[in-house]
Amino acid sequence: MTRSTTRSVGHVAARAIVSGLIVTSGFASAVAAYADDTPSPCAALKRIVSAAPQGFETLGPNDGRAVAQPYGSDASCTGSHDTYECQWSPNPGAGSVADALQAVAADIASCLPAATHDQNTPGLQHFYIGPKGSRTEISATTAGGTKLKIIVSGK
């Protein structure tokens, strides 16, 4: 093998490893993982809101963590018949609690364009979807000065 052939074979092997290509017994399958494969806050918000009419018992603790993930990694989420709630501490890179709350509100507004944003204060962001009597309400608040909380309730 020439030096350039050796380098080419090595380069192809390295690219296969980096892209997650696994070759076994002549069969190849891609198992690529990408840095942006983190759960989507939009997908999580939509899943939570869509559960509102039936109740939130079908949602587990992990269903809401993606809402918090861009801003904090210690989300604790619970669901009951009437509400789904997550609480977390913002990461240092998320800025102040008020900054992180504004960012969460921006996510809610962009992910749920049918939502009406009817309260916008430094400590509370409130949205609702649907007509009075059958609304889904979404509140993002500061909790004690060091945490954020999101509560989704179905009426």
Backbone as a ProteinNet text record, in pm:
[ID]
protein_1_A
[PRIMARY]
MTRSTTRSVGHVAARAIVSGLIVTSGFASAVAAYADDTPSPCAALKRIVSAAPQGFETLGPNDGRAVAQPYGSDASCTGSHDTYECQWSPNPGAGSVADALQAVAADIASCLPAATHDQNTPGLQHFYIGPKGSRTEISATTAGGTKLKIIVSGK
[TERTIARY]
83.3	0	87.9	48.2	124.2	81.8	162.4	133.2	-1.7	-32.6	-160.1	-276.9	-260.9	-367.5	-391.3	-283	-294.8	-367.8	-331.2	-395.6	-544.1	-577.8	-717.3	-798.1	-743.1	-813.1	-834.3	-731.8	-743.8	-847.9	-850.9	-947.6	-1090.6	-1112.5	-1245.3	-1287.4	-1196.1	-1228.2	-1262.7	-1187.7	-1214.9	-1350.7	-1382.4	-1512.4	-1625.4	-1605	-1707.9	-1731.6	-1624.2	-1637.7	-1707.3	-1666.3	-1724.9	-1873	-1910.5	-2051.2	-2135	-2073.3	-2147.8	-2183.3	-2111.3	-2140.6	-2080.7	-2166.4	-2121.2	-2132.1	-2022.1	-2023.1	-2000.7	-2096.7	-2088.3	-2127.3	-2043.6	-2071.4	-2118.1	-2059.5	-2094	-2216.9	-2285.7	-2404	-2366.1	-2414.7	-2386.2	-2516.7	-2508.4	-2624.6	-2577.1	-2649.5	-2612.4	-2675.8	-2593.4	-2640.9	-2584.9	-2595.3	-2537.4	-2606.5	-2527.1	-2578.2	-2521.6	-2602.7	-2561.4	-2573.2	-2493.9	-2494.3	-2631	-2708.8	-2840.1	-2952.3	-2920.8	-3022.1	-3086.4	-3069.1	-3133.6	-3284	-3361.3	-3506.5	-3549.9	-3650.4	-3699.2	-3795.6	-3772.9	-3870.7	-4007.9	-4009.7	-4138	-4213.7	-4144.6	-4210.9	-4267	-4190.3	-4237	-4358.6	-4352.9	-4466.8	-4592.3	-4577.8	-4692.6	-4750.2	-4662.4	-4708.8	-4785.1	-4733.2	-4799	-4934.7	-4937.9	-5062.3	-5165.7	-5121.5	-5217	-5276.7	-5210.1	-5263.1	-5371.2	-5380.5	-5471	-5616	-5677.2	-5819.4	-5846	-5752.4	-5772.3	-5718.8	-5636.2	-5569.7	-5422.5	-5344.5	-5199.2	-5141.4	-5226.9	-5176.6	-5089.6	-5110.1	-5032.5	-4890.9	-4865.2	-4732.1	-4645.6	-4519.5	-4426.9	-4331.9	-4241.7	-4146.6	-4055	-4027.3	-3937	-4004	-4136.8	-4206.6	-4183.3	-4162.3	-4143.8	-4000.7	-3909.1	-3768.9	-3711.1	-3755.3	-3701	-3739.5	-3848.2	-3885.2	-3777.4	-3726.1	-3625.4	-3483.5	-3459	-3323	-3236.7	-3288.6	-3200.4	-3154.9	-3223.9	-3197.4	-3155.8	-3180.4	-3145.2	-3150.9	-3075.8	-3067.3	-3126.3	-3183.9	-3235.2	-3387.4	-3455	-3601.2	-3666.3	-3764.2	-3846.6	-3989.7	-4052.5	-4185.2	-4282.6	-4405.7	-4511.4	-4642.2	-4725.2	-4855.2	-4966.3	-5081.7	-5202.1	-5314.9	-5437.3	-5547.7	-5556.9	-5544.1	-5567.3	-5443.5	-5324.2	-5205.3	-5082.6	-4989.8	-4856.5	-4760.6	-4666.2	-4577.5	-4432.5	-4345.3	-4200.6	-4135.4	-4033.2	-3957.3	-3809.8	-3726.7	-3584	-3505.9	-3376	-3283	-3218.1	-3211.6	-3146.5	-2996.1	-2940	-2795.4	-2731.1	-2605.7	-2538.3	-2536.2	-2527.4	-2523.8	-2657.6	-2765.8	-2899.4	-2926.5	-2831.6	-2851.9	-2928	-2990.5	-3066.6	-3193.1	-3259.6	-3386	-3486.3	-3487.3	-3579	-3546.3	-3415.9	-3376	-3421.8	-3401.3	-3442.1	-3593.8	-3667.6	-3813.5	-3857	-3792.7	-3824.5	-3795.3	-3686.8	-3651.4	-3753.9	-3799.1	-3901.9	-4030.7	-4067.2	-4186.8	-4172.8	-4054.2	-4031.4	-4048	-4000.3	-4019.3	-4168.2	-4242	-4385.6	-4453.4	-4423.7	-4487	-4452.7	-4327.4	-4289.3	-4335.4	-4339.8	-4378.5	-4529.4	-4602.8	-4748.7	-4811.5	-4808.3	-4857.2	-5005.6	-5083.5	-5225.2	-5247.1	-5141.8	-5154.4	-5163.1	-5248.7	-5259.8	-5174.3	-5086.9	-4997.4	-5064.1	-5128.6	-5207.1	-5144.8	-5035	-4963.9	-4814.7	-4746.5	-4602.8	-4543.3	-4499.5	-4435.6	-4301.1	-4213.8	-4083.5	-4092.1	-4201.7	-4214.5	-4318.3	-4396.3	-4502.3	-4523.1	-4527.2	-4564.3	-4683.7	-4795.4	-4916	-4969.7	-5009.6	-5064.6	-5189.6	-5275.5	-5386.8	-5416.6	-5473.7	-5514.3	-5658.2	-5740.5	-5878.3	-5976	-6104.2	-6209.8	-6233.6	-6290.8	-6326.2	-6412.7	-6387.5	-6463.1	-6391.1	-6302.7	-6224.2	-6080.3	-6028.3	-5893.6	-5785.4	-5672.5	-5549.1	-5467.2	-5424	-5347.9	-5204.4	-5113.3	-4970.7	-4914.4	-4859.7	-4796.8	-4650.4	-4565.4	-4422.7	-4392.2	-4334.4	-4311	-4173.6	-4130.8	-4014.4	-4066.8	-3985.9	-4025.5	-3919.1	-3949.3	-3852.5	-3732.9	-3714.1	-3597.4	-3483.3	-3477.1	-3367.2	-3413.9	-3542.9	-3596.5	-3701.3	-3727.4	-3834.3	-3936.2	-4060.3	-4166.3	-4257.6	-4299	-4400.4	-4515.1	-4636.5	-4754.8	-4850.1	-4891.3	-4989.5	-5114	-5226.3	-5350.3	-5459.3	-5540.9	-5653.3	-5782.3	-5868.9	-5996.6	-6109.5
-117.1	0	123.5	220.3	345	428.3	527.4	615	685.6	732.8	802.4	705.6	578.9	480.4	452.2	438.4	414.9	531	653.7	771.5	773.2	739.3	737.8	634.1	512.7	408.6	453.5	511.3	560.7	671	759.7	869.5	815.7	719.1	659.2	590.4	517.3	449.6	551.2	657.7	760.9	825.4	853.7	913.6	817.6	688.8	589.7	585.8	594.1	592.5	719.7	834.1	960.5	967.2	918.7	926.8	816.7	725.8	621.5	505.3	487.7	378.7	251.2	152.7	25.1	-78.3	-150.1	-253.6	-386.6	-476.4	-607.5	-711.9	-809.9	-920.3	-870.8	-763.9	-714.5	-626.5	-607.7	-521.3	-390.5	-282.7	-151.2	-90.3	-27.4	45.6	175.1	279.5	409.5	426.6	465.5	495.8	631.7	724.9	855.7	927.1	993	1078	1217.2	1316	1451.8	1535.6	1640.7	1727.7	1791.2	1807.5	1870.1	1768	1647.4	1543.6	1552.9	1665.5	1680.8	1692.2	1651.2	1660	1804.2	1819.7	1950.9	2008.5	2133.5	2196.5	2205.4	2230.6	2241.9	2109.3	2001.6	1870.7	1840.3	1873.1	1847.8	1934.4	2063.3	2151.1	2103.7	2065.6	2018.8	1889.9	1799.6	1673.5	1699.9	1790.7	1822.4	1887.6	1987.6	2058.4	1964.1	1874.3	1782.5	1682.9	1661.9	1570.6	1636	1769	1841.9	1793.6	1774	1735.5	1602.6	1508.7	1377.6	1373.1	1466.5	1465.3	1432.4	1466.4	1456.3	1329.9	1236.5	1115.8	1030.6	1041.6	960.1	1013.1	1135.3	1193.9	1155.5	1130.3	1095.4	1209.1	1186.6	1289.2	1335.6	1249.6	1286.9	1366.3	1364.3	1431.2	1581.6	1645	1789.4	1835.9	1746.2	1786.9	1861.5	1830.6	1898.7	2046.4	2083.4	2225.1	2300.5	2239.1	2302.2	2285	2182.4	2144.4	2256.8	2346.2	2452.2	2546.8	2545.9	2643.3	2582.5	2454	2388.5	2237.9	2167.2	2022.3	1943.7	2011.6	1940.4	1942.4	1941.4	1951.3	1834	1867.8	1769.8	1795.3	1695.1	1712.2	1608.2	1651	1561.2	1594.9	1494.4	1514.5	1459.3	1524	1475.2	1486.2	1467.1	1478.8	1620.5	1721.8	1859.9	1938.7	1899.5	1980.1	1894.9	1957.7	1902.3	2013.8	1984	2086.6	2042	2135.1	2112.6	2229.5	2198.3	2301.5	2270.9	2374.6	2354.4	2479.7	2461.3	2572.2	2605.9	2733.8	2768.6	2742.7	2700.8	2686.2	2824.3	2830.9	2960.4	3031.9	2959.5	3019.7	3073.6	3045.2	3091.1	3233.1	3295	3430.2	3425.7	3535.7	3542.9	3458.4	3438.3	3364.5	3438.4	3571.5	3650.8	3634.1	3629.6	3608.2	3471	3369.7	3234	3226	3296.9	3298.4	3360.8	3468.7	3531.1	3435.9	3360.7	3265.1	3152	3102.9	2998.1	3052	3176	3237.1	3250.4	3284.2	3293.2	3156.1	3050.8	2914.7	2881	2913.3	2883	2956.5	3084.8	3164.8	3112.4	3072.8	3026.4	2883.2	2799.9	2660.1	2640.2	2728.8	2716.4	2844.3	2862.7	2988.5	3014.9	2914.4	2934.9	2988.8	2991.2	3037.7	3190.1	3238.6	3381.8	3414	3512.2	3554.3	3672	3646.7	3751.7	3814.7	3758.2	3821.2	3810.5	3923.6	3929.9	4020.2	3958.8	4033.4	3968.5	4035.2	3974.4	3840.5	3814.8	3689.7	3593.4	3633.8	3547.3	3569.4	3460.9	3459.8	3365.3	3414.3	3332.6	3327.7	3209.1	3183.7	3098.5	3105.2	3010.6	2974	2855.5	2804.4	2757.8	2797.9	2751.4	2850	2822.4	2911.9	2894.1	2997.8	2992.1	2869.4	2802.8	2682.6	2554.3	2562.6	2443.4	2483.8	2573.2	2625.9	2538.1	2544.4	2492	2614.7	2621.9	2737	2695.7	2786.3	2761.8	2879.9	2852.1	2955.4	2921.3	3015.9	3003	3109.8	3067.9	3160.1	3138.8	3237.3	3216.9	3150.3	3067.3	2996.3	3022.6	3103.9	3137.1	3217.8	3276.7	3355.6	3279.2	3146.4	3070.4	2960	2942.3	2834.3	2887.8	2807.7	2834.3	2722.9	2757.5	2658	2680.5	2572.1	2580.3	2489.1	2542.3	2466.2	2471.1	2355.4	2345.4	2284	2352	2300.8	2296.2	2194.6	2178.2	2209.7	2280.2	2316.7	2255.2
0	0	0	-77.7	-78.5	40.4	66.9	180.5	163.2	42	20.6	33.7	-7.5	7.4	155.7	231.9	375.3	441.8	404.6	460.4	421.8	297.7	252.6	328.1	346.2	420.2	564.4	624.1	760.8	771.3	671.4	671.2	660.1	572.5	556.7	685.8	748.5	874.1	982.5	990.1	1090	1065.3	938.8	907.6	942.3	919.7	952.8	1102.9	1180.5	1326	1372.9	1321.8	1362.7	1327.5	1210.8	1170.7	1232.9	1305.8	1373.1	1281.8	1172.1	1080.4	1138.1	1156.1	1210.1	1098.8	1075.3	973	1043.7	1029	1091.5	988.9	967.3	875.7	739	691.3	559.3	555	667.9	671.6	739.3	685.7	744	794.1	908.2	957.9	1021.5	998.4	1053.2	1190.7	1285.9	1419.9	1459.9	1369.5	1391.3	1506.4	1586.4	1692.5	1668	1683.4	1656.2	1782.4	1789.5	1906.3	1929	1822.9	1838.9	1856.3	1899.8	1921.5	2059.9	2129	2258	2237.5	2335.2	2320.7	2294.1	2213.6	2173.8	2276.5	2319.6	2407.6	2340.2	2208.9	2138.2	2139.3	2111.7	2112.2	2251	2355.3	2491.6	2525	2491.5	2517.8	2445.6	2320.1	2242	2299.9	2344.5	2403.1	2533.3	2615.4	2743	2718.3	2630.3	2601.8	2540.2	2453.3	2390.6	2490.1	2603.6	2706.2	2791.6	2788.5	2878.1	2875.1	2759.8	2762.1	2833.9	2827.4	2890.8	3033.1	3069.4	3200	3181.8	3279.4	3267.5	3331.1	3374.6	3439.3	3347.6	3216.6	3122.7	3103.2	3149.2	3135.3	3254.5	3226.3	3332.5	3365	3458.4	3499	3384.9	3289.1	3180.5	3069	3061.7	2952.5	2948.8	3060.3	3063.2	3074.6	3094.8	3115.1	2996.6	2876.6	2758.5	2755.7	2823.5	2832.1	2908.7	3014	3098.9	3046.7	2968.8	2932.9	2875.3	2791.9	2744.1	2855.2	2968.3	3073.4	3205.5	3226	3351.2	3335.1	3419.5	3403	3519.5	3616.6	3734.2	3742.6	3628	3627	3698.2	3778.1	3846.5	3801.3	3738.9	3680.3	3734.4	3753.9	3800.6	3730.6	3715.5	3653.7	3739.4	3732.2	3798.3	3696.4	3739.3	3644.5	3587.6	3673.9	3632.5	3591.5	3635.6	3607.6	3578.1	3508	3488.2	3525.7	3612.7	3666.9	3661.9	3622.7	3626	3698.1	3775.4	3845.5	3830	3809.1	3791.5	3826	3847.9	3870.6	3737.5	3702.7	3576.3	3581.6	3469.3	3456.8	3467	3511.1	3516.9	3380.1	3271.8	3139.2	3093.1	3165.3	3126.8	3173.3	3242.1	3293.6	3424.6	3458.3	3582.6	3570.9	3682	3680.5	3592.1	3599.7	3517.2	3368.7	3333.5	3193.7	3145.1	3228.3	3191.2	3176.8	3262.3	3252.1	3119.7	3079.1	2951.2	2835.3	2845.3	2739.6	2731.9	2846	2847.5	2784.4	2818.3	2759.8	2608	2562.4	2417.2	2352.1	2418.7	2367.1	2358.4	2463.1	2463.8	2348.6	2333.8	2228.4	2089.2	2067.7	1934	1906.8	2008.7	1990.1	1983.2	2045	2051.2	1996.4	1864.1	1806.6	1831.4	1865.5	1895.4	2036.4	2116.8	2255.4	2260.6	2349.2	2375.1	2496.6	2484.1	2592	2661.5	2775.6	2838.1	2962.3	3012.9	3125	3100.7	3117.1	3094.4	3201.4	3311.3	3419.1	3448	3524.2	3554.4	3627.2	3697.3	3771.5	3718.8	3617.2	3566.5	3417.3	3345.7	3204.4	3193.8	3143.9	3137.8	2995.3	2953.7	2820.8	2836.3	2737.3	2733	2588.8	2575.1	2444.1	2456.9	2363.6	2360.4	2419.8	2398.9	2447.7	2597.7	2657.9	2799.4	2824.4	2933.3	2965.9	2926.1	2827.3	2788.1	2756.3	2834.6	2812.2	2870.5	2803.8	2860.5	2896.9	3021.6	3068.7	3095.7	3062.7	3082	3158.9	3276.5	3357.9	3375.7	3343.8	3372.4	3476.8	3588.6	3699.6	3758.8	3836.4	3920.6	4047	4105.3	4227.1	4332.6	4427.1	4532.6	4485.7	4384.3	4346.2	4281.2	4297.1	4237.7	4144.6	4133.3	4048.9	3953.5	3850.3	3754.8	3765.4	3734.4	3738.4	3618.8	3557.5	3453.3	3496.1	3485.5	3520.3	3401.7	3355.9	3247.7	3312.2	3294.3	3352.4	3246.8	3257.5	3165.8	3237.2	3171.1	3232.8	3155.6
[MASK]
+++++++++++++++++++++++++++++++++++++++++++++++++++++++++++++++++++++++++++++++++++++++++++++++++++++++++++++++++++++++++++++++++++++++++++++++++++++++++++

